[in-house]
Coordinates of C-alpha atoms in Angstrom, one line a residue:
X1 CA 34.3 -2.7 -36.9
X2 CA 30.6 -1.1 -36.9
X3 CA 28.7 0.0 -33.9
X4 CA 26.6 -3.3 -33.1
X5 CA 29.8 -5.5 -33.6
X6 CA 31.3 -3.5 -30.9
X7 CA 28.0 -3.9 -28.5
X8 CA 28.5 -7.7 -29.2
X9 CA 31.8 -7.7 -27.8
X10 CA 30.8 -5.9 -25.0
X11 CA 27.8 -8.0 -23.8
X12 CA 30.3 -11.1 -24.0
X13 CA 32.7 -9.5 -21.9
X14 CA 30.2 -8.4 -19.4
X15 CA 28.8 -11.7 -19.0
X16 CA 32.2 -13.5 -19.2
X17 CA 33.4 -12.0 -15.7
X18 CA 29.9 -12.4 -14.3
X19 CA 27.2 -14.5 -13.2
X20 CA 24.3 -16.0 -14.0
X21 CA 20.9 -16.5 -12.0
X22 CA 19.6 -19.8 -11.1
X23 CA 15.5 -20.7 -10.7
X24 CA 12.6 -18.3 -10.6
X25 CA 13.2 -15.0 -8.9
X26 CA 11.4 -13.7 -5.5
X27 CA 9.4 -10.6 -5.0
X28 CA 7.7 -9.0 -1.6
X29 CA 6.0 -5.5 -2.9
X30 CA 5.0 -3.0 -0.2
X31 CA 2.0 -0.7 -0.7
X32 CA 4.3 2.4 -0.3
X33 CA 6.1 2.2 -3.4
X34 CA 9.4 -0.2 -3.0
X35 CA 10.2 -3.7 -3.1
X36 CA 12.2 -6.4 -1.8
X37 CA 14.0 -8.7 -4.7
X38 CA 15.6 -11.9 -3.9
X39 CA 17.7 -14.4 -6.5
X40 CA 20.1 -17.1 -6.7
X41 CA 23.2 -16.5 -8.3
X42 CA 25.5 -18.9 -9.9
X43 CA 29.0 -18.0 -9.2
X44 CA 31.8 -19.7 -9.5
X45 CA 35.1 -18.6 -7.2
X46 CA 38.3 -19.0 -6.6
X47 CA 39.8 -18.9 -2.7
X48 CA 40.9 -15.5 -1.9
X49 CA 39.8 -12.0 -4.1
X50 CA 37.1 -12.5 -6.9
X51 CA 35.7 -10.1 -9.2
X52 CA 32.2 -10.3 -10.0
X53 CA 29.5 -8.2 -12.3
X54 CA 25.4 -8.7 -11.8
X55 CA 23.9 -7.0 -14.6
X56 CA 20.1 -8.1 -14.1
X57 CA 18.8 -6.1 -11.5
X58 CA 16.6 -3.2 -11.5
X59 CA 17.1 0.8 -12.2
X60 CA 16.0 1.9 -9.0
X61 CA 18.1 -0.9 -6.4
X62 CA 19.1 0.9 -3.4
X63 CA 23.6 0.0 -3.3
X64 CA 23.1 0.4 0.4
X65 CA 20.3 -2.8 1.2
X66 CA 22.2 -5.0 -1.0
X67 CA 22.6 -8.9 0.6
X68 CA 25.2 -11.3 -0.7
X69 CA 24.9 -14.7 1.4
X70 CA 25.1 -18.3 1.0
X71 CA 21.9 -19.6 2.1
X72 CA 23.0 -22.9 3.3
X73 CA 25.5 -20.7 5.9
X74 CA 28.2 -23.3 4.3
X75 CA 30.8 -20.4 3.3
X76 CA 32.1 -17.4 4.4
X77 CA 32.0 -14.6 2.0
X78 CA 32.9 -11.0 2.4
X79 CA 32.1 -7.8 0.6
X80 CA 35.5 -6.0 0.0
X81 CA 34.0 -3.2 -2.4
X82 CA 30.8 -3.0 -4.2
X83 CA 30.1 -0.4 -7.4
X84 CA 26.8 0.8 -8.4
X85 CA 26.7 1.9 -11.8
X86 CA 23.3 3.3 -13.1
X87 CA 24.7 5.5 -16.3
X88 CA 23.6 3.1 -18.7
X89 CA 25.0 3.5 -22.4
X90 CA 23.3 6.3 -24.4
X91 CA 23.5 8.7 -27.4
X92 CA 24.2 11.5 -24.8
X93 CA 26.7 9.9 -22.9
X94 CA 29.2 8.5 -26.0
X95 CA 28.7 11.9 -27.4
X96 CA 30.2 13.2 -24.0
X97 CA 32.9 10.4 -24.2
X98 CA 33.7 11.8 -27.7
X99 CA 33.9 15.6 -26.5
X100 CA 36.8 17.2 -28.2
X101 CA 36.9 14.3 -30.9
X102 CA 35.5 13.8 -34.8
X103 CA 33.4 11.7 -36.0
X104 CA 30.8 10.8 -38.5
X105 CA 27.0 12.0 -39.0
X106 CA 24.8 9.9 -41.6
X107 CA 22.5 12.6 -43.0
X108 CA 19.6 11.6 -44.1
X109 CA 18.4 12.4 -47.7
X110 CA 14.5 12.1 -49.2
X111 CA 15.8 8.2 -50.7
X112 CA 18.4 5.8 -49.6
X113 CA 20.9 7.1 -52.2
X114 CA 20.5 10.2 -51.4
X115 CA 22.2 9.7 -47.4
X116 CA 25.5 11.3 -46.6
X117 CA 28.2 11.7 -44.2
X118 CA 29.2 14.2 -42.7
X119 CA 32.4 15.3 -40.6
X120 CA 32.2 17.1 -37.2
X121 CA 33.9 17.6 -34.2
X122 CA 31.6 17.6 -30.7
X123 CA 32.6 20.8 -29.7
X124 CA 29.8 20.2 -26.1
X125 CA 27.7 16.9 -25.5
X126 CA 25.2 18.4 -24.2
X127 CA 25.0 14.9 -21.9
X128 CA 24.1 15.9 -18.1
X129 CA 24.8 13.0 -16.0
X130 CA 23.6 12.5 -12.2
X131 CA 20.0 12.7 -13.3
X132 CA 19.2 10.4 -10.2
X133 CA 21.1 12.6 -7.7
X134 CA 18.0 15.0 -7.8
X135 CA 16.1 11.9 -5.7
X136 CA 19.3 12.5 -3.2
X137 CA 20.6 15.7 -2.9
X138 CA 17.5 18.1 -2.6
X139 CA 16.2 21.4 -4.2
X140 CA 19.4 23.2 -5.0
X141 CA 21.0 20.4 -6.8
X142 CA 18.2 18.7 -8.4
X143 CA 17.4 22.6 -9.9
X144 CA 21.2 22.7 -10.7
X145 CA 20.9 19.7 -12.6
X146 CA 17.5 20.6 -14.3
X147 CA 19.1 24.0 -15.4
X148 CA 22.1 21.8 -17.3
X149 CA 19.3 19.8 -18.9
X150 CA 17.5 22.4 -20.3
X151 CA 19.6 24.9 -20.4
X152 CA 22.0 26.3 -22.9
X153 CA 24.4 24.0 -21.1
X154 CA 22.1 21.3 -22.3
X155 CA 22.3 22.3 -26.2
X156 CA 24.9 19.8 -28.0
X157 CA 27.8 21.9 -30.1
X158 CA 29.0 20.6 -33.3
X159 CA 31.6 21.9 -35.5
X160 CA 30.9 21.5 -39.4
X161 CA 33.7 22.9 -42.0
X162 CA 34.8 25.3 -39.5
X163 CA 31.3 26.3 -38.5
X164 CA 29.5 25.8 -34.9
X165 CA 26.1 24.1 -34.6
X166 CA 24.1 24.1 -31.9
X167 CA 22.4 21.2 -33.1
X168 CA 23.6 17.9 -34.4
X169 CA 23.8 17.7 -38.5
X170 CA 22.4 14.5 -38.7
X171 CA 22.6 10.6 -36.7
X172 CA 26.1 10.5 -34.9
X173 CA 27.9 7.4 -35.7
X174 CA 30.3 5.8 -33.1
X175 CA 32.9 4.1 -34.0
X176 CA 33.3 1.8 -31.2
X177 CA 32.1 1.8 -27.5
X178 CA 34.5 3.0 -24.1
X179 CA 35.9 0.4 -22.2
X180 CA 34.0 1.9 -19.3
X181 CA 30.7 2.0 -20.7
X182 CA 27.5 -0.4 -19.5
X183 CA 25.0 -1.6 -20.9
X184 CA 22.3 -1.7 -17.8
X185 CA 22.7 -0.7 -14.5
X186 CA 25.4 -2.9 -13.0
X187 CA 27.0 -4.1 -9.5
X188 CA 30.4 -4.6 -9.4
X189 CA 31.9 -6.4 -6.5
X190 CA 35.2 -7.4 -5.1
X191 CA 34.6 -10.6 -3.1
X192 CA 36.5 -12.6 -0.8
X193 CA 35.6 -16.2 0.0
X194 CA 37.5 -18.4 2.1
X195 CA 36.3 -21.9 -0.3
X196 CA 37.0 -22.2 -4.1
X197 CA 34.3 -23.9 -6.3
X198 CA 30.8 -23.1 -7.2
X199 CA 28.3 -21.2 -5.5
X200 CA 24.7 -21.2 -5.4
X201 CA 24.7 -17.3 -3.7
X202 CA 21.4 -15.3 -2.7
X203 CA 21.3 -11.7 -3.9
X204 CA 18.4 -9.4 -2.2
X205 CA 18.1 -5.9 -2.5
X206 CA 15.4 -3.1 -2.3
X207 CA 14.3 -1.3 -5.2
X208 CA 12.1 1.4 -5.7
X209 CA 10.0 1.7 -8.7
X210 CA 7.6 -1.5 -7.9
X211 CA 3.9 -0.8 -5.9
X212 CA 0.4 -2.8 -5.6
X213 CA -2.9 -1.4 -4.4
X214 CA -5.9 -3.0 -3.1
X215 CA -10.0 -2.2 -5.2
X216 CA -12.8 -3.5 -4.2
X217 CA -16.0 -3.7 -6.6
X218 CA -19.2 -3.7 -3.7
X219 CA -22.2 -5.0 -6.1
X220 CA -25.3 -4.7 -4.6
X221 CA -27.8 -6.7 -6.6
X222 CA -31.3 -5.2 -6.1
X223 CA -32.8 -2.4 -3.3
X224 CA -31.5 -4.7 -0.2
X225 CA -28.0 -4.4 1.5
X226 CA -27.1 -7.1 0.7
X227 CA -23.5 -6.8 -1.4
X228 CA -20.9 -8.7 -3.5
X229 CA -17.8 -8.4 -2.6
X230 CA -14.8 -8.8 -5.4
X231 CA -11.8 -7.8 -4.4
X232 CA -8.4 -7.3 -7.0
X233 CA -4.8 -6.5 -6.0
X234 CA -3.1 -4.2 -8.6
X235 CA 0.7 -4.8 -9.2
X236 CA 2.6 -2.0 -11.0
X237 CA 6.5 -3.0 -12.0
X238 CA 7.9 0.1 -13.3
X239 CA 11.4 -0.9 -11.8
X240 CA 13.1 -0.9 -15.1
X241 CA 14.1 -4.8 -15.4
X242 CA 11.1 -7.4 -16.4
X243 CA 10.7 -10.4 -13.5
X244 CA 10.4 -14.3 -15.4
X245 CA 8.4 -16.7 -13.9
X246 CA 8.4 -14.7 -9.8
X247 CA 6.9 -15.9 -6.6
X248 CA 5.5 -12.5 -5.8
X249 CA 4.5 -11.6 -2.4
X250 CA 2.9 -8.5 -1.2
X251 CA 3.1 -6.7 2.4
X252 CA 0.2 -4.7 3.8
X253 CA 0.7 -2.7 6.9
X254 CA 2.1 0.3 7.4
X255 CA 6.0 -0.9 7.3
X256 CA 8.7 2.0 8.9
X257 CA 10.6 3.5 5.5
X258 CA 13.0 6.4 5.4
X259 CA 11.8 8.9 3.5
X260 CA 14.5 11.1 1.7
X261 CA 13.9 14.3 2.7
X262 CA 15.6 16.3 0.4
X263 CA 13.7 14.6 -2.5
X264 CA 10.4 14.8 -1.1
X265 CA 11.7 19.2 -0.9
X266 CA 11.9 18.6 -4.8
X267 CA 8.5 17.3 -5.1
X268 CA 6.1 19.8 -6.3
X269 CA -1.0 13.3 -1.9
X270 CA -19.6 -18.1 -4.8
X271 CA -18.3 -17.4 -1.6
X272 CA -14.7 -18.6 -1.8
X273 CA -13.0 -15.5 -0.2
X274 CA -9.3 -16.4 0.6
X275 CA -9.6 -20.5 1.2
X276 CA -11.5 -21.0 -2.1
X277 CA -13.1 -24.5 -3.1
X278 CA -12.2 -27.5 -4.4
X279 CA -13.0 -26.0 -7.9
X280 CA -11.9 -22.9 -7.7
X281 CA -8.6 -22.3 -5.4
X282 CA -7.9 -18.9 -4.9
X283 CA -5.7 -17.0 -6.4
X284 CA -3.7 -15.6 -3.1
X285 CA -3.3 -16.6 0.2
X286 CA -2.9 -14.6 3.4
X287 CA -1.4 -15.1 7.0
X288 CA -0.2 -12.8 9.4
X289 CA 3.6 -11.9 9.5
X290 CA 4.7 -10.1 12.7
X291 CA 2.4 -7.2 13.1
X292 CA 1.7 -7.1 9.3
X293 CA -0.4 -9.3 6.7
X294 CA 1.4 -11.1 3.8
X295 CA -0.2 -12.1 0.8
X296 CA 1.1 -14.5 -1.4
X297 CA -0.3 -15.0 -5.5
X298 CA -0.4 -18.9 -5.5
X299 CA 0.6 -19.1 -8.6
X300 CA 3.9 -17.7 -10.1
X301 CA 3.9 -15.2 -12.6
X302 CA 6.0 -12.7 -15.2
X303 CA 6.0 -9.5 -13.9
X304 CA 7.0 -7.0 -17.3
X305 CA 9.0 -3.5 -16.8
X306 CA 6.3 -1.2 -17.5
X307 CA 3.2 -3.5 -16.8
X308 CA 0.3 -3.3 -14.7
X309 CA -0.5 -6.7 -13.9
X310 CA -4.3 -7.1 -11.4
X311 CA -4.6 -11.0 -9.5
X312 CA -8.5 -11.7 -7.7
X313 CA -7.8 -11.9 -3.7
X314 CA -11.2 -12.2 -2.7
X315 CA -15.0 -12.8 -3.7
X316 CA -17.7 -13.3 -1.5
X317 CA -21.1 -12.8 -1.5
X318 CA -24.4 -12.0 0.6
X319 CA -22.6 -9.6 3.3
X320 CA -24.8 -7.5 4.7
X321 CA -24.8 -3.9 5.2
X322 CA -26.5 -0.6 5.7
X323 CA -27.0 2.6 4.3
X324 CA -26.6 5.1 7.0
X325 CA -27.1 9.4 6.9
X326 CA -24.8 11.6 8.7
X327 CA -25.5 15.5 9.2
X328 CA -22.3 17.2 10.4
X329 CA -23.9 20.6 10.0
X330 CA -20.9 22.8 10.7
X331 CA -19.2 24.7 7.7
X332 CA -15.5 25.8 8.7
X333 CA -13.8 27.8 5.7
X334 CA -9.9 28.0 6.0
X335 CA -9.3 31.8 7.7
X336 CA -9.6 29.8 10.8
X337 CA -7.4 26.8 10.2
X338 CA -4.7 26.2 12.9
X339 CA -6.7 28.7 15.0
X340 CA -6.0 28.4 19.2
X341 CA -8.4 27.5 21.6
X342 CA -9.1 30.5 23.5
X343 CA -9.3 32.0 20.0
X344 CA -12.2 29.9 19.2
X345 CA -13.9 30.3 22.3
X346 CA -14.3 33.9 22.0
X347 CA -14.7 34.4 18.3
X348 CA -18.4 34.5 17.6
X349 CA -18.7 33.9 14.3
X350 CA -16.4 30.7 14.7
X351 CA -19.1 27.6 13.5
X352 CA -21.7 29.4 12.5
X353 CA -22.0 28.3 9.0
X354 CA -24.4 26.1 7.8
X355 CA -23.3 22.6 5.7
X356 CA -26.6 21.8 4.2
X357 CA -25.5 18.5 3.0
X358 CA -26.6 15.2 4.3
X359 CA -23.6 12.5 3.8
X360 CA -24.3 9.0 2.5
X361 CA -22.1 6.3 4.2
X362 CA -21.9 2.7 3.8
X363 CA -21.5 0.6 6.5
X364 CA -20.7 -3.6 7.2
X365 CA -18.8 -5.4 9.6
X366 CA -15.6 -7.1 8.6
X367 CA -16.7 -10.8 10.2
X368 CA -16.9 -14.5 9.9
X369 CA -20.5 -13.9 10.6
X370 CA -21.1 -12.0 7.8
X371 CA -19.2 -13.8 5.6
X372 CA -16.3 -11.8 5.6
X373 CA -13.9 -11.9 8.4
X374 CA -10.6 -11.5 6.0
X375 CA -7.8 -9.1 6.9
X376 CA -8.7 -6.0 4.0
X377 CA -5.5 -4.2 3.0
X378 CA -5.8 -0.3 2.3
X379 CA -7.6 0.3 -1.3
X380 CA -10.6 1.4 -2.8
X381 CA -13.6 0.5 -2.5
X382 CA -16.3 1.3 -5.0
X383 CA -20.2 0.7 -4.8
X384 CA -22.4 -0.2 -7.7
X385 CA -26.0 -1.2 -7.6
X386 CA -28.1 -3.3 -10.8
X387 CA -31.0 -0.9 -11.9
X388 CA -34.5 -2.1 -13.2
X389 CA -33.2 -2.7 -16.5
X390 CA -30.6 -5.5 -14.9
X391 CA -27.6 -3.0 -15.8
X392 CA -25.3 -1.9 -12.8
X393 CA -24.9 1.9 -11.8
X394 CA -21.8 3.1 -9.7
X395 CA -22.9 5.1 -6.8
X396 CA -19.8 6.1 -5.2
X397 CA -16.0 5.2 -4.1
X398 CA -13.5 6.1 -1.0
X399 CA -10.5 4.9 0.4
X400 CA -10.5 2.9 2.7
X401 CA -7.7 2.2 5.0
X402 CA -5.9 -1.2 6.9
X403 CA -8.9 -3.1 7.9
X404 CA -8.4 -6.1 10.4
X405 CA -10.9 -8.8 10.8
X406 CA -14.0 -8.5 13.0
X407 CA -13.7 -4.4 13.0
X408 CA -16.4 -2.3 10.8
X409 CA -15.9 -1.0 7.7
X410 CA -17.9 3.0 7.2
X411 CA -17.3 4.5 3.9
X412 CA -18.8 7.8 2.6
X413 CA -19.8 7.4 -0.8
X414 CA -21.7 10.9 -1.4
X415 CA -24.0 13.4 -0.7
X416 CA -28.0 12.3 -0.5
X417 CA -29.9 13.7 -3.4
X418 CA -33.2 14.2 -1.3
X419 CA -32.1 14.9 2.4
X420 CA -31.5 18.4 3.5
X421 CA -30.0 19.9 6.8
X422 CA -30.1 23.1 8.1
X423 CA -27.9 24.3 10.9
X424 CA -28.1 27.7 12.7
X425 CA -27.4 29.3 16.2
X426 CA -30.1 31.1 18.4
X427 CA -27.8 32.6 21.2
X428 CA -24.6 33.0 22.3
X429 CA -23.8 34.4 25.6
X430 CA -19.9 34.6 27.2
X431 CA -18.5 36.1 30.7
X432 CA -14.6 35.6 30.2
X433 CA -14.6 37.5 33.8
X434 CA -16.4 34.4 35.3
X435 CA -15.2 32.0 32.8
X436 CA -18.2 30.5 31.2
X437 CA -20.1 30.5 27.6
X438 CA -23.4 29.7 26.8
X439 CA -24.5 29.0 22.9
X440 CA -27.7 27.5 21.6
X441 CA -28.6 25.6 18.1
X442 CA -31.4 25.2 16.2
X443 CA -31.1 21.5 13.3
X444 CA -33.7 21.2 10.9
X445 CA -33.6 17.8 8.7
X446 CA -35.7 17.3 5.7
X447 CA -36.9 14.1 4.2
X448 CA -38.1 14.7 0.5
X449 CA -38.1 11.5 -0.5
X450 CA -41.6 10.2 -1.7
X451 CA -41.6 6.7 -0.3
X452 CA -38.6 5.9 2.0
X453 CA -38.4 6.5 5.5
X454 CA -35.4 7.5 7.1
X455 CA -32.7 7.8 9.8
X456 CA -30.9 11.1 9.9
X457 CA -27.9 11.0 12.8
X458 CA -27.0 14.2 13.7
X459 CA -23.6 14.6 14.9
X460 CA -22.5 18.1 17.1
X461 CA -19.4 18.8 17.6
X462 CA -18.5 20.8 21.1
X463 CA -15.7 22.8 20.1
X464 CA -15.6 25.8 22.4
X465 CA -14.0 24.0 25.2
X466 CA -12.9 20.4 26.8
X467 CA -15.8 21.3 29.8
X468 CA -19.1 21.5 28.8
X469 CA -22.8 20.2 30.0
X470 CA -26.2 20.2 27.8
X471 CA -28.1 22.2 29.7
X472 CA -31.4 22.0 27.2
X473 CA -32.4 20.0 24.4
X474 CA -35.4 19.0 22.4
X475 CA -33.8 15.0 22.0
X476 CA -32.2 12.6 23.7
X477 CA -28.3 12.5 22.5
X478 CA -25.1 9.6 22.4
X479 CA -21.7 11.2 23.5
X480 CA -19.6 9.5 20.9
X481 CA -16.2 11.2 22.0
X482 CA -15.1 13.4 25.0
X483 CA -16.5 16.8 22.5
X484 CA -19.0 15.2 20.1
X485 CA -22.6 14.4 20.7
X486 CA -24.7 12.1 18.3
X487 CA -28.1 12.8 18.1
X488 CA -31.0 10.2 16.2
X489 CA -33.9 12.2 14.0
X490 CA -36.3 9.2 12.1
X491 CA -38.3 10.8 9.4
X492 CA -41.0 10.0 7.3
X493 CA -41.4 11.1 3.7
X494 CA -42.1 14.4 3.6
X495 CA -40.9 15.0 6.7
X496 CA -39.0 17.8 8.6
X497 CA -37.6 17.0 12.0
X498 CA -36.4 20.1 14.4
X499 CA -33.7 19.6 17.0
X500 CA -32.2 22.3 19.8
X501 CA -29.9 22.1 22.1
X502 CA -27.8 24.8 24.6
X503 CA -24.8 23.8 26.1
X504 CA -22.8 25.3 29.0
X505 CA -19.0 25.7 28.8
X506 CA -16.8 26.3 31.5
X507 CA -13.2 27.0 32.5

């Protein structure tokens, strides 16, 4: 009996004691890299102990979420033991099943005639097993593990006429597969039922392996702000088992998930929006579930191991927005990360560096109103803009993060070419005795643009201490937070706009 014979045999035998799924399987992806899968199972039992084999599920299915139920609550069933086999059959493992053992090596030659076989005993495998137990059982093991894969332990050893190899001498050729040996990763289960007959059963289970990301394409089509909007969802299915024909789901919102610890100690960062039109239905619908947002692709799909697969959510057009400049002139460098407070009170050199960048951000508010007013899951958002020539030019991306409906949207997209800011300090005077600090600025803004006019905001942050007054200043000022201050410089082209302030601190 050859090798594929033998695999024949096998799958039939697998099958034979196990089950087989009924309709179109059911996916709900999270945006932090897992998945929940749902199926129906045929089963057919007998009253009392059954034994039962799934072999279609995925590589990375955590044993400890699995969910065996009827769904019409009609009969009991119970979970006496469940095995989780993921060593799937491979070269490496049947040559560590035939450790100790002969057996034949096909040796290639330059033609067909020219192949031969060869006679050696496997001496070592080479096979390390528990490769997904560095995911579980942090640093030390998972280094264990990689020192066995790539070590010398790792190196096969074959004996040839009485001589050792640490290589193999040509294709091993098995002469029939372990009775312990799978094909895919497999549950096993001894079930208990209280009913005999068949069973339409629903198997769910989290898996890991399976993510989807939001992008957004913001097209604005001449010098206005007024923008496209397109937005795509982004499925990856890396899961190890190909989905037929799903009903795919995806969850947005940030959804509590264990982290494994030790794993993570292994790791070396037309305007048809949702509703659509009578022509053009959309492509996937959202409502809110609990304190998350559900979407749902309206259509069913196959989702392929290893595919990518990107669905339109949303296009709408004419929402308006605005360009606006931020000057955050301070300059921190990292010798004073994770620095104290009184630390930074009496240091006088803390702040005193000069950002001389202007920051471009992008504003619009997430509202009916404005054509919008759609719950925007976490994704990126990039900007284009159509030149003269009617060709559109990217002008910058971020992340943006959970966005409900009727809040704004502000997204930096750069630094501005043409705006300049200057930061520096004019005084600084402290009595620790008395407990009080005084320190003065001097902003300069520059507008070297030649036509546009402009609105610089200057933003201040007060980070000596929590009590402070502005005891001078050259402009009126916003207090946008309990130690920031905002201040608002309009300049012409060709302009340069001077701003001081002193502030008092006190403690």
């Amino acid at each position: 009996m050859n090798i594929r014979e033998s695999l024949k045999i096998v799958i039939v035998a697998v099958f034979a004691v196990g089950c087989t799924a009924l309709a179109e399987p059911s996916l709900t992806i999270y945006n932090q890299n897992f998945a929940v899968v749902r199926e129906r199972l045929n089963l057919n039992l007998k009253r009392g102990g059954n034994t039962i084999s799934v072999t279609d599920i995925t590589a990375h299915l955590e044993p400890d979420s699995v969910i065996l139920r009827d769904p019409a609550g009609k009969r009991a069933l119970q979970i006496l033991e469940q095995n989780y086999r993921s060593d799937p059959i491979s070269q490496g493992l049947l040559l560590s099943l035939y450790e100790g053992k002969e057996i034949d090596f096909l040796v290639r030659g330059m033609e067909r005639k020219d192949d031969q076989i060869v006679r050696g005993r496997i001496v070592r495998s080479g096979y390390v097993p528990h490769q997904s137990g560095m995911q579980r059982y942090g640093q030390q093991y998972a280094m264990q593990q990689s020192a066995m894969a790539y070590g010398p332990a790792g190196q096969p050893i074959i004996e040839v006429d009485g001589s050792l190899r640490f290589n193999m001498p040509g294709e091993p050729l098995f002469p029939a597969l372990a009775d312990d040996t799978i094909l895919k990763p497999t549950l096993n289960w001894v079930l208990e039922t209280d009913k005999a007959g068949k069973l339409d059963a629903e198997l769910s289970y989290v898996t890991g392996g399976m993510s989807w990301k939001a992008d957004y394409s913001m097209l604005a089509q001449d010098s206005s702000n007024r923008i496209d909007v397109i937005g795509w969802v982004t499925v990856d299915n890396q899961s190890g088992r190909t989905f037929e024909n799903a009903k795919i789901k995806l969850m947005a919102g940030d959804v509590s998930k264990i982290q494994r610890e030790p794993y993570a100690a292994y790791e070396m960062d037309s305007r048809s929006g949702f509703a659509g039109d009578m022509s053009m239905p959309a492509a996937v619908s959202e409502k809110a579930f609990e304190d998350y947002h559900l979407y749902t692709l309206n259509r069913q799909t196959t989702l392929h191991d290893r595919e990518t697969k990107q669905v339109e959510f949303l296009r709408v057009e004419d929402v308006n927005s605005q360009n606006l400049y931020v000057y955050d002139g301070v300059k921190l460098d990292g010798r004073y990360r994770n620095w104290d407070p009184e630390s930074i009170r009496n240091n006088r050199e803390y702040g005193t560096q000069s950002n001389p960048k202007v920051w471009i951000m992008r504003e619009f508010k997430n509202t009916k109103e404005n054509n919008l007013g759609v719950p925007l899951p976490r994704g990126t958002m990039r900007f284009y803009r159509l030149d003269d020539d009617g060709q559109l030019e990217f002008t910058g991306e971020n992340v943006i993060d959970h966005t409900p409906k009727d809040e704004a949207v502000r997204v930096y997209t750069g630094n501005a070419f043409d705006l300049v800011g200057e930061r520096k300090r004019t005084d600084y005077q402290i009595d620790t005795s008395r407990g009080w600090l005084d320190e003065s600025f001097e902003i300069k803004v520059r507008n070297r643009k030649d036509k546009d006019a402009v609105e610089i905001r200057v933003v201040e942050h007060l980070y000596r201490w929590l009590t402070w007054e502005i005891v001078n200043k050259t402009d009126d000022f916003t207090k946008t937070d309990s130690r920031t201050i905002e201040f608002r410089a309009r300049l012409e082209p060709g302009q340069e706009k001077i701003i001081t302030y002193k502030v008092h601190y006190t403690w």
